[in-house]
mmCIF file of C-alpha atoms and ligand atoms in Angstrom:
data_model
loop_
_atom_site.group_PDB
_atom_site.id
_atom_site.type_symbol
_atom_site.label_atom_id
_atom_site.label_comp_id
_atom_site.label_asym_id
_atom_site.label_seq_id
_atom_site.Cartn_x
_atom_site.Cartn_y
_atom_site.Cartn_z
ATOM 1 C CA UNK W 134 18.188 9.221 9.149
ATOM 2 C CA UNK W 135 14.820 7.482 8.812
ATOM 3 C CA UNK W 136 12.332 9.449 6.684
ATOM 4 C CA UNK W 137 9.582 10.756 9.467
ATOM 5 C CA UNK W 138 6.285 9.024 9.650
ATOM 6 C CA UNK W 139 3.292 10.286 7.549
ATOM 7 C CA UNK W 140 -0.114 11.592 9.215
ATOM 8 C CA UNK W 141 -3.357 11.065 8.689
ATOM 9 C CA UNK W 142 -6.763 11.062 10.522
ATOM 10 C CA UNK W 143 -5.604 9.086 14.264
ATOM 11 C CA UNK W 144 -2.651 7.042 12.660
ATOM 12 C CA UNK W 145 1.085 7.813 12.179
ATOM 13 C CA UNK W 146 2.378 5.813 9.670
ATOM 14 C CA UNK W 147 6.124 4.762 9.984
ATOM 15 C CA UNK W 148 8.283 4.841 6.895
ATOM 16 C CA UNK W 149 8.619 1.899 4.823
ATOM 17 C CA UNK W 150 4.959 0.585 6.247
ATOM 18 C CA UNK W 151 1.593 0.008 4.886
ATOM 19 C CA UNK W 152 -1.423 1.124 6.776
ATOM 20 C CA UNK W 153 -4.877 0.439 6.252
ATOM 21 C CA UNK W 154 -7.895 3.173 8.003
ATOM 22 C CA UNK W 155 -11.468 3.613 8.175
ATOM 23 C CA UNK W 156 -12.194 7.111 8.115
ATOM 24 C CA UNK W 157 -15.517 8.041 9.590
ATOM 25 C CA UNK W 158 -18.030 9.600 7.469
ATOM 26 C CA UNK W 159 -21.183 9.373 9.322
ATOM 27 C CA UNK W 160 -24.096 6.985 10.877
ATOM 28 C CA UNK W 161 -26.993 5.431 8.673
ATOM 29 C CA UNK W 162 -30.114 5.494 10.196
ATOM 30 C CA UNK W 163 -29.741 1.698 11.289
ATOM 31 C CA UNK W 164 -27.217 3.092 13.311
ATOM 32 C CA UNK W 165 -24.164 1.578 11.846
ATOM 33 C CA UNK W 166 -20.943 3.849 11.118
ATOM 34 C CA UNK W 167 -19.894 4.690 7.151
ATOM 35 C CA UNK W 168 -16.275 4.907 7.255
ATOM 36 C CA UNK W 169 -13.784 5.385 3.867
ATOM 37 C CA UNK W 170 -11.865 2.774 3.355
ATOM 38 C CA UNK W 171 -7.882 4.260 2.944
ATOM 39 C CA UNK W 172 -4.636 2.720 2.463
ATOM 40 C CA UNK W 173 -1.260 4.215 3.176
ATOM 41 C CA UNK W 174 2.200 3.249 1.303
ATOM 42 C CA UNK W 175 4.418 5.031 3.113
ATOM 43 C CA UNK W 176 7.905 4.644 1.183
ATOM 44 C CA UNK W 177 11.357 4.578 3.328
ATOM 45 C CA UNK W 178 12.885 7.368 0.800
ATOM 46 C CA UNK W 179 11.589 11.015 -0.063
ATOM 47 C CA UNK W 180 9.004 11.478 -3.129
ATOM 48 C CA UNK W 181 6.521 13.031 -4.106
ATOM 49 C CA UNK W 182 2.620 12.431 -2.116
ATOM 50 C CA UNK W 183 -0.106 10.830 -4.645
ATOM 51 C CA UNK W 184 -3.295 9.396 -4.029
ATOM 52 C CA UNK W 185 -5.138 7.401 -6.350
ATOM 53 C CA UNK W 186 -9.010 7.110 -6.441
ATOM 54 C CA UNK W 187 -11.763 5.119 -8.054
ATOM 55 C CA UNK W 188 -15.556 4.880 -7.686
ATOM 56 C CA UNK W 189 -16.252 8.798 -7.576
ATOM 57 C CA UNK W 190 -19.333 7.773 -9.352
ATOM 58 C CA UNK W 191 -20.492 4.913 -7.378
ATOM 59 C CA UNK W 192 -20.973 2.032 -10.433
ATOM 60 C CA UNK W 193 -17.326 3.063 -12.094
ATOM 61 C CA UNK W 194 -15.560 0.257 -10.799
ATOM 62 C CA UNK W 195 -12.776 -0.067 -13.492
ATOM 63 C CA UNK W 196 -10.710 1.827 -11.239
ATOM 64 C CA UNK W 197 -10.932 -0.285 -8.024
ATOM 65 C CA UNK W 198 -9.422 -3.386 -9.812
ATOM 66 C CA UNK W 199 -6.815 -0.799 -11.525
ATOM 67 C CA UNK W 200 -5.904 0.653 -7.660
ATOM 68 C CA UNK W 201 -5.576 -3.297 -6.781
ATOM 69 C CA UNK W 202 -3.222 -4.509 -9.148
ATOM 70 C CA UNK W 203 -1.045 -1.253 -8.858
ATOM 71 C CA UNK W 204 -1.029 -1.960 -5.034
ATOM 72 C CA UNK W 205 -0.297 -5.766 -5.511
ATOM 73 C CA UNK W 206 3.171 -4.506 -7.733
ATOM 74 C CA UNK W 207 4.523 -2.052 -5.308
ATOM 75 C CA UNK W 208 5.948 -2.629 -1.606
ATOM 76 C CA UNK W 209 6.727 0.383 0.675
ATOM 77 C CA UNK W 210 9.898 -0.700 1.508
ATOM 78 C CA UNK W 211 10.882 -0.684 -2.079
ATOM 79 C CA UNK W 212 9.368 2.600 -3.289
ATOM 80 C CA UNK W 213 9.873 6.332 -2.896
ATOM 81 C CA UNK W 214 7.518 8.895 -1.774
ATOM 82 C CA UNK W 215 4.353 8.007 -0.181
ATOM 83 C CA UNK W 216 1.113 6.634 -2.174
ATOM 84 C CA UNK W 217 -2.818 7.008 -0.558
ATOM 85 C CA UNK W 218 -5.029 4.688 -2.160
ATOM 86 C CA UNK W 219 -9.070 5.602 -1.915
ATOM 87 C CA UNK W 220 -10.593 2.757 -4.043
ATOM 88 C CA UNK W 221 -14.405 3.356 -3.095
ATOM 89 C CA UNK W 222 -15.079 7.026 -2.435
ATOM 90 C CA UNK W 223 -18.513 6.727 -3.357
ATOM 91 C CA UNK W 224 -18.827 3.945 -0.623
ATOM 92 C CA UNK W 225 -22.584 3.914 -0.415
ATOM 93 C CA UNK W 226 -22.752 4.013 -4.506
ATOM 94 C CA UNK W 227 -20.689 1.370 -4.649
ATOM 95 C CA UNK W 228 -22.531 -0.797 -2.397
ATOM 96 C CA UNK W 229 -25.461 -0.646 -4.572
ATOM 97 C CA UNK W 230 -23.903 -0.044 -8.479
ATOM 98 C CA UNK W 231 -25.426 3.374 -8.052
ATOM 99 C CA UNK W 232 -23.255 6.647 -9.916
ATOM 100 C CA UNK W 233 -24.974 8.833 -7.150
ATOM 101 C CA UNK W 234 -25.644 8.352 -3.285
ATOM 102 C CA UNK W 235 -28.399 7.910 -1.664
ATOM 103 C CA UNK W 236 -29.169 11.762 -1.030
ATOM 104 C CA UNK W 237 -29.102 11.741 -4.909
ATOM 105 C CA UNK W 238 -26.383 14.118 -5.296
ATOM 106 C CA UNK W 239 -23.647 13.705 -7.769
ATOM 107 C CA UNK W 240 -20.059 13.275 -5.656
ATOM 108 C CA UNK W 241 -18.134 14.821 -8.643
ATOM 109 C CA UNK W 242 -20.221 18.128 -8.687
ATOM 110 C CA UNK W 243 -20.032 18.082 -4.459
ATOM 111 C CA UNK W 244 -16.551 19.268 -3.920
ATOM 112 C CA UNK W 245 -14.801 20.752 -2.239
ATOM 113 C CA UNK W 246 -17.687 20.033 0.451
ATOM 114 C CA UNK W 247 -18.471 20.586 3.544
ATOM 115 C CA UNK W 248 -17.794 19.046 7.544
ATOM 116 C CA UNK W 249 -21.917 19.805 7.788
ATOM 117 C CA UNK W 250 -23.297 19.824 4.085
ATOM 118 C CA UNK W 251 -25.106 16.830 2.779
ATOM 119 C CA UNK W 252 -23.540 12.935 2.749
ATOM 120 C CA UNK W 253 -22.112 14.048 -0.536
ATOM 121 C CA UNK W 254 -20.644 17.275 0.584
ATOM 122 C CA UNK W 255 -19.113 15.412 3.796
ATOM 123 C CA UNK W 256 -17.198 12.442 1.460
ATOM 124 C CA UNK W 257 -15.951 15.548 -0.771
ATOM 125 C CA UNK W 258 -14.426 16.974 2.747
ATOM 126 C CA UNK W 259 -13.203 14.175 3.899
ATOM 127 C CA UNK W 260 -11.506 13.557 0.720
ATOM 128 C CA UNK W 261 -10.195 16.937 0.203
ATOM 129 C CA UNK W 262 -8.806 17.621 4.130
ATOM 130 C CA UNK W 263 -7.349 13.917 4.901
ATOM 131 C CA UNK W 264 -6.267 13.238 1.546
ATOM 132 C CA UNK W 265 -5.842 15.987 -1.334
ATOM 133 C CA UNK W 266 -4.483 18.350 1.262
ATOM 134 C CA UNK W 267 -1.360 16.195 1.832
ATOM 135 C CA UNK W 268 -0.628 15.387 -1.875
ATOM 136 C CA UNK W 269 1.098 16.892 -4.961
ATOM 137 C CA UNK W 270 -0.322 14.749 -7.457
ATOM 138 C CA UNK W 271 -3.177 12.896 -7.777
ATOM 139 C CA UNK W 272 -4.952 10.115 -10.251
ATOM 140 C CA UNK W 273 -9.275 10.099 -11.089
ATOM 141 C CA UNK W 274 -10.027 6.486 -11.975
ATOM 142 C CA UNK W 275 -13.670 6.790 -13.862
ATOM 143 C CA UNK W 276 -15.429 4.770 -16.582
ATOM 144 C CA UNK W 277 -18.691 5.889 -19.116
ATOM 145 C CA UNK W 278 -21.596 5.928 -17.648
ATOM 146 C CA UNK W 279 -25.660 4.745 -18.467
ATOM 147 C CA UNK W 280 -24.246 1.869 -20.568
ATOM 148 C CA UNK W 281 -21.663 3.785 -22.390
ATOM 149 C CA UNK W 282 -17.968 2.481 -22.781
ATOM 150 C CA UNK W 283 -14.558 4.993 -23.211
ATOM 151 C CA UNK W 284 -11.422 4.459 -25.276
ATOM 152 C CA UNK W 285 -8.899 4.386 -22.528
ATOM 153 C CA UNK W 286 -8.224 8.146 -22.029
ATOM 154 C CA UNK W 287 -6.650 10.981 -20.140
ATOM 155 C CA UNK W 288 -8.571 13.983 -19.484
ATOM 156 C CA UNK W 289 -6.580 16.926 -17.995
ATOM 157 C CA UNK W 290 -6.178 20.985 -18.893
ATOM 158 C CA UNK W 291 -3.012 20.307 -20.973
ATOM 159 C CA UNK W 292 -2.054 23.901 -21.198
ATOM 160 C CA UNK W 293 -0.705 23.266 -17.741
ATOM 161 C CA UNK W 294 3.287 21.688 -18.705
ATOM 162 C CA UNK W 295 3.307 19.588 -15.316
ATOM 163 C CA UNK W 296 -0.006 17.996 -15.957
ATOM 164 C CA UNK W 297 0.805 17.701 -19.806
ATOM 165 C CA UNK W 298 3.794 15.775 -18.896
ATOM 166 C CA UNK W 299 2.626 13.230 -16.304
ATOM 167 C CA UNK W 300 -0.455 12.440 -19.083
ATOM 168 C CA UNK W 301 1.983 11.803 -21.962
ATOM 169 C CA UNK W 302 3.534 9.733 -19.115
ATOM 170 C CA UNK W 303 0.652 7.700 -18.738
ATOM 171 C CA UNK W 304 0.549 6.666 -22.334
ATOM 172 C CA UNK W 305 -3.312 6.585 -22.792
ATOM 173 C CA UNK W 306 -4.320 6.510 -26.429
ATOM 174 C CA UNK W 307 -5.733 9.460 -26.078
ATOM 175 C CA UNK W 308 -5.543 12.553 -24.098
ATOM 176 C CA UNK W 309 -8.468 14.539 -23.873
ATOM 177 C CA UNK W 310 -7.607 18.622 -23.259
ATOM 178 C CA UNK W 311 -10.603 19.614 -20.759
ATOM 179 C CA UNK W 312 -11.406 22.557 -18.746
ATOM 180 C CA UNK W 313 -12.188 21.984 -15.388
ATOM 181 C CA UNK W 314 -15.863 21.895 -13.920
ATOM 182 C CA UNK W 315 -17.087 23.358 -10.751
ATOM 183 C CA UNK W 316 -17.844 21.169 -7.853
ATOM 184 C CA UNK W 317 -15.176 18.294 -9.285
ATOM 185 C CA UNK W 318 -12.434 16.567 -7.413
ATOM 186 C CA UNK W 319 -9.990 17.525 -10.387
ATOM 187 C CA UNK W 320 -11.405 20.751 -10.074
ATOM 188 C CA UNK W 321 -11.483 21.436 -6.052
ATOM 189 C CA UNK W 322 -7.503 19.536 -6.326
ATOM 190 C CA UNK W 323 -6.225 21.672 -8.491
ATOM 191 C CA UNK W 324 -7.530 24.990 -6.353
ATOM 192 C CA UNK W 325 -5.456 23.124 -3.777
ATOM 193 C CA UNK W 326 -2.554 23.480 -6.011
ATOM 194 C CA UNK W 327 -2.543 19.550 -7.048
ATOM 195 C CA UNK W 328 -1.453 17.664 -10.485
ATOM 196 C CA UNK W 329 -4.341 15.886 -11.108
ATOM 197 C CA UNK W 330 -5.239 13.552 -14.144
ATOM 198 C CA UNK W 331 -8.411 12.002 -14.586
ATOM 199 C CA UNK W 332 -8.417 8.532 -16.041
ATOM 200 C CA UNK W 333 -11.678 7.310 -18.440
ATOM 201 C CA UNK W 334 -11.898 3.777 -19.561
ATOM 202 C CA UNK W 335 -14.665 1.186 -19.930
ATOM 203 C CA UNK W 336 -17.875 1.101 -19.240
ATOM 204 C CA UNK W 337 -19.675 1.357 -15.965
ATOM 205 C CA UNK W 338 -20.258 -1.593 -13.499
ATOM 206 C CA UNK W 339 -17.680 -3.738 -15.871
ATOM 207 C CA UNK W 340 -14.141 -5.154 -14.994
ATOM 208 C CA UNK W 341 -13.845 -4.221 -18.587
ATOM 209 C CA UNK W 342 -10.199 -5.869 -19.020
ATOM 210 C CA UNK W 343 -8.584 -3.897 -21.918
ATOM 211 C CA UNK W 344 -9.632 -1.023 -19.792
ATOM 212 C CA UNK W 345 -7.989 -2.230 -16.470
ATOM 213 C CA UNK W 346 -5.009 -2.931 -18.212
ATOM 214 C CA UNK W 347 -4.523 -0.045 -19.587
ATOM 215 C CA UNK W 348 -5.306 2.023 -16.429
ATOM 216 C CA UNK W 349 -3.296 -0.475 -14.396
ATOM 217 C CA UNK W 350 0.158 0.426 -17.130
ATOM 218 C CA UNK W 351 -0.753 3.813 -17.122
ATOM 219 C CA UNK W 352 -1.045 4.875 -13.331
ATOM 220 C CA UNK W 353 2.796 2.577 -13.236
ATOM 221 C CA UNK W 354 4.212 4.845 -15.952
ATOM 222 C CA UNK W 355 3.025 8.054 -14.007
ATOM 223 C CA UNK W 356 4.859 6.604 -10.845
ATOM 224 C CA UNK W 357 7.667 5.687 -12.709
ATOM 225 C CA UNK W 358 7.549 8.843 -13.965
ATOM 226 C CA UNK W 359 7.419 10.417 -10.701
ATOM 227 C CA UNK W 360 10.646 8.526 -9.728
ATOM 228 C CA UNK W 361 8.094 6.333 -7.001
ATOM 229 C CA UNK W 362 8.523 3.279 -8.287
ATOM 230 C CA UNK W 363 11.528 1.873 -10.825
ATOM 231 C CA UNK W 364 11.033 0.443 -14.364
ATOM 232 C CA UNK W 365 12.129 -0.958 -16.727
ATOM 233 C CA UNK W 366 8.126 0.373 -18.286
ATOM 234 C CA UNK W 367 6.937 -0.184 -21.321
ATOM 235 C CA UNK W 368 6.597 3.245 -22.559
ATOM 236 C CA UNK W 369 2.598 4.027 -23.724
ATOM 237 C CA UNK W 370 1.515 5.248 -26.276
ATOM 238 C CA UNK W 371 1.251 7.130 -29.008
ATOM 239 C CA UNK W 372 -1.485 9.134 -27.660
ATOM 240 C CA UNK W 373 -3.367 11.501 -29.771
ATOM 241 C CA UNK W 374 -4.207 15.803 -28.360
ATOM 242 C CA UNK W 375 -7.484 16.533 -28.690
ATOM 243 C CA UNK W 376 -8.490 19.689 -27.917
ATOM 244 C CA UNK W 377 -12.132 18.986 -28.399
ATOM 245 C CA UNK W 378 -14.663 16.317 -28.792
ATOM 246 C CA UNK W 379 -18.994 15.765 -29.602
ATOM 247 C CA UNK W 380 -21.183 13.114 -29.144
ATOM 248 C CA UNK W 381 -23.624 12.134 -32.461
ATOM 249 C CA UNK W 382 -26.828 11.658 -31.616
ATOM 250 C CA UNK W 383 -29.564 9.374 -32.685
ATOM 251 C CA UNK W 384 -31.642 10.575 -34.699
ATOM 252 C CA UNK W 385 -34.410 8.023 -34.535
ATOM 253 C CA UNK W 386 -36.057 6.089 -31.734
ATOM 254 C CA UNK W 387 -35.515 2.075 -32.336
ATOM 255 C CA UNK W 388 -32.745 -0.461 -32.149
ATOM 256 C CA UNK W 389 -29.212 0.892 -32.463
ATOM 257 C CA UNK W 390 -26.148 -1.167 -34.315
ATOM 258 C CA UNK W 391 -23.194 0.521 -34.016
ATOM 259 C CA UNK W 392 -20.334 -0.514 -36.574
ATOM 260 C CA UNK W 393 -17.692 1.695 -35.082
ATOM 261 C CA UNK W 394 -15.388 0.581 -32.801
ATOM 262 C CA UNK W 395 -13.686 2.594 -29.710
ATOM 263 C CA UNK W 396 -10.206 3.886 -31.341
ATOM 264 C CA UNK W 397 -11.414 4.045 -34.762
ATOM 265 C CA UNK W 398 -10.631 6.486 -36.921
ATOM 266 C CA UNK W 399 -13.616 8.596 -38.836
ATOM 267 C CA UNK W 400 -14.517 11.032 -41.001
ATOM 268 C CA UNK W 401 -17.088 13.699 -40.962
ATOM 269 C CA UNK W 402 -19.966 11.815 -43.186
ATOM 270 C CA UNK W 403 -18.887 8.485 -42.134
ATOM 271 C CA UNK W 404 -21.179 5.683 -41.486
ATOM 272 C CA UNK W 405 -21.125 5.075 -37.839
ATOM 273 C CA UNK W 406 -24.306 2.174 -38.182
ATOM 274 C CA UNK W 407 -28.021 2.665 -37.977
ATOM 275 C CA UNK W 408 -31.201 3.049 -36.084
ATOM 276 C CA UNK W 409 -34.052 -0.137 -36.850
ATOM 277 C CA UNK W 410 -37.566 -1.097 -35.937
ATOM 278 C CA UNK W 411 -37.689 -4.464 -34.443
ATOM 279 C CA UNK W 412 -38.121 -5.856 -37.898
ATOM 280 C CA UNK W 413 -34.537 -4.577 -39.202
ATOM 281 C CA UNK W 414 -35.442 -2.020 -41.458
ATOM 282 C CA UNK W 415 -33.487 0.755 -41.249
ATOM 283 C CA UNK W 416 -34.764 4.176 -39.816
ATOM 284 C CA UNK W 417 -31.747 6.110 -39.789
ATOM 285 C CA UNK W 418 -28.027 6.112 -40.366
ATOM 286 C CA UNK W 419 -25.947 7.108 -37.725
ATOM 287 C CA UNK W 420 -22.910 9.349 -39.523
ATOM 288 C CA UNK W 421 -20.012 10.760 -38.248
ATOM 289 C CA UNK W 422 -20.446 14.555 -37.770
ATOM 290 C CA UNK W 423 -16.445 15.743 -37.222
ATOM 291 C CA UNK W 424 -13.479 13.742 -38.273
ATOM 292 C CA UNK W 425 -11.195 12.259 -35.281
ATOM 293 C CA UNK W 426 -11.677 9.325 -33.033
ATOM 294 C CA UNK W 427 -14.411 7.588 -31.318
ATOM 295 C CA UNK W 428 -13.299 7.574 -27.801
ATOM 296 C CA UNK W 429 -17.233 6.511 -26.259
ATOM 297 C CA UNK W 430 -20.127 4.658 -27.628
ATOM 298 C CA UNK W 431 -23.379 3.680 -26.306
ATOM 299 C CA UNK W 432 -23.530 0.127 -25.668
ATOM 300 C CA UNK W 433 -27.579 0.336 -25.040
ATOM 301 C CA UNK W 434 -29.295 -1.890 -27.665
ATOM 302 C CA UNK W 435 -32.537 0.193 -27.696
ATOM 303 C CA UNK W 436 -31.955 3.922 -28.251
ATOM 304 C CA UNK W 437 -34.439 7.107 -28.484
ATOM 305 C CA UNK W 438 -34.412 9.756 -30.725
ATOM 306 C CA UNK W 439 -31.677 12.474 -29.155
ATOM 307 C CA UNK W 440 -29.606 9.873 -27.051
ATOM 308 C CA UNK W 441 -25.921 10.345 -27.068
ATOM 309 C CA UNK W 442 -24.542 7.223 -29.514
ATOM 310 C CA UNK W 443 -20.951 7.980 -30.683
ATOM 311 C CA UNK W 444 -18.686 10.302 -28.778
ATOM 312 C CA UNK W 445 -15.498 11.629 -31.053
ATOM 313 C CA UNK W 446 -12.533 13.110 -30.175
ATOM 314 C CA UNK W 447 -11.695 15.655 -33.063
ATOM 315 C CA UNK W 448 -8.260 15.166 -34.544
ATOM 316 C CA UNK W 449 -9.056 18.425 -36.804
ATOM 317 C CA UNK W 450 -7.312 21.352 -35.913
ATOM 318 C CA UNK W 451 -9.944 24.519 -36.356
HETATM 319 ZN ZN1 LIG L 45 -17.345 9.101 -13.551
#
């Protein structure tokens, strides 16, 4: 017996077919219509519903080439379960490399939303009635932001055995443990009873490759995981627990060489790199101020005094 055919918004779509919608979100004041663009794999077997998503914060565009390539490898016909792929939910953000939209309101602190509430609060419904309502798990594609590039990484409360599992699946380098926040996709989805695991990698309004790569192998190994899609997978990994994490500051105004690299490993008292006048001399050192691994670093050549420079992931147990 055919499996029956998936619903969302006007469309039906039949097993074993792809479907591609524009949700409506509103009118601009020119008049024209904001839709969200959504795709629909709709696998001939049973499996599990996941959506992916990218571009929550409208200039973290790692994740739309990541949602791409995992699209170009997988046919419905093939797969299992059903997959909804949202690579621009921050449509107007993405238009114009913004992380906000144009009401200024932060998407990820604007959920679960509202049919009435502000642009933001409308994209957060939209997302969490036409999408997150219909799926079990689901996948956060973000990058750093403000010049700032991540270790490839899996954030995710990983005192929760389901979502521990499917982020070991993943095989990130590291995986982050973190609490949820009010107002987030991850945390409105998991209210709705959903997996979720939010991916960090790159830095923002890049097609940072080492970082789509790894997203791209990662989101895979989840599916495969999932029983979606078949191997044979590389497994990932090793990837490191951390249950907690800092960023070092600057400590000086001026021009900011940084010496450590995303992955390394440091130790509390560690020379990071310094802070210079536009001569070279050195104002400051940057040190490390916990052992464990950088997993973000500003990429900014000018920095002041109090900017975030070197984010690490402790690997101490206290
Ligand atoms: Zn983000």
């Amino acid at each position: 017996m055919p499996r029956e055919s998936f619903a969302i918004g006007p469309a039906r779509v039949r097993a074993g077919a792809t479907r591609d919608l524009e949700l409506p979100i509103t009118r601009l004041i020119t008049g024209a219509d904001v839709s969200l663009p959504v795709r629909i794999l709709h696998g001939r077997e049973d499996g599990p519903v996941v959506w992916l998503n990218a571009a929550t914060h409208g200039d973290e565009v790692v994740g739309v080439e990541v949602i791409r390539r995992v699209l170009a490898s997988i046919s419905p016909r093939t797969m299992r379960g059903t997959l909804i792929a949202v690579p621009v939910l921050n449509v107007l953000g993405v238009m114009s490399g913004e992380r906000y939209l144009p009401d200024r309101r932060d998407l990820n602190r604007s959920f679960p939303g509202s049919a009435r509430g502000s642009l933001a609060s409308r994209i957060a419904h939209l997302m969490m009635t036409e999408v997150v309502a219909k799926c079990e798990v689901g996948i956060d594609l973000h990058t750093g932001s403000d010049r700032r590039a991540n270790l490839p990484q899996i954030r995710a409360d990983l005192d929760d055995p389901r979502t521990r599992e499917l982020a070991l699946a993943f095989g990130a380098p590291v995986l982050l443990h973190a609490r949820v926040r009010d107002g987030s996709l991850r945390h409105a989805a998991r209210e709705r009873g959903a997996t979720v695991l939010l991916y960090e990698g790159g830095e923002n309004w890049r097609f940072d490759e080492w970082a789509v790569t790894a997203g791209t192998d990662g989101v895979r190994r989840v599916l495969g995981a999932l029983g979606m899609v078949d191997g044979p997978e590389e497994p990932g990994g090793p990837s490191v627990e951390c249950r907690a994490s800092g960023w070092v500051r600057a400590r000086h105004t001026g021009f900011l060489h940084l010496d450590a690299r995303l992955g390394q490993q440091v130790e509390t008292g560690e020379r990071l790199g310094s802070v210079s006048d536009s001569f070279g001399k050195t104002l400051r050192l940057v040190r490390a101020d916990r052992t464990g691994i950088v997993i973000g670093r500003s990429e900014a050549p000018v920095v002041n005094g109090g900017d975030a420079v070197v984010h690490i992931a402790s690997t101490e147990v206290r």
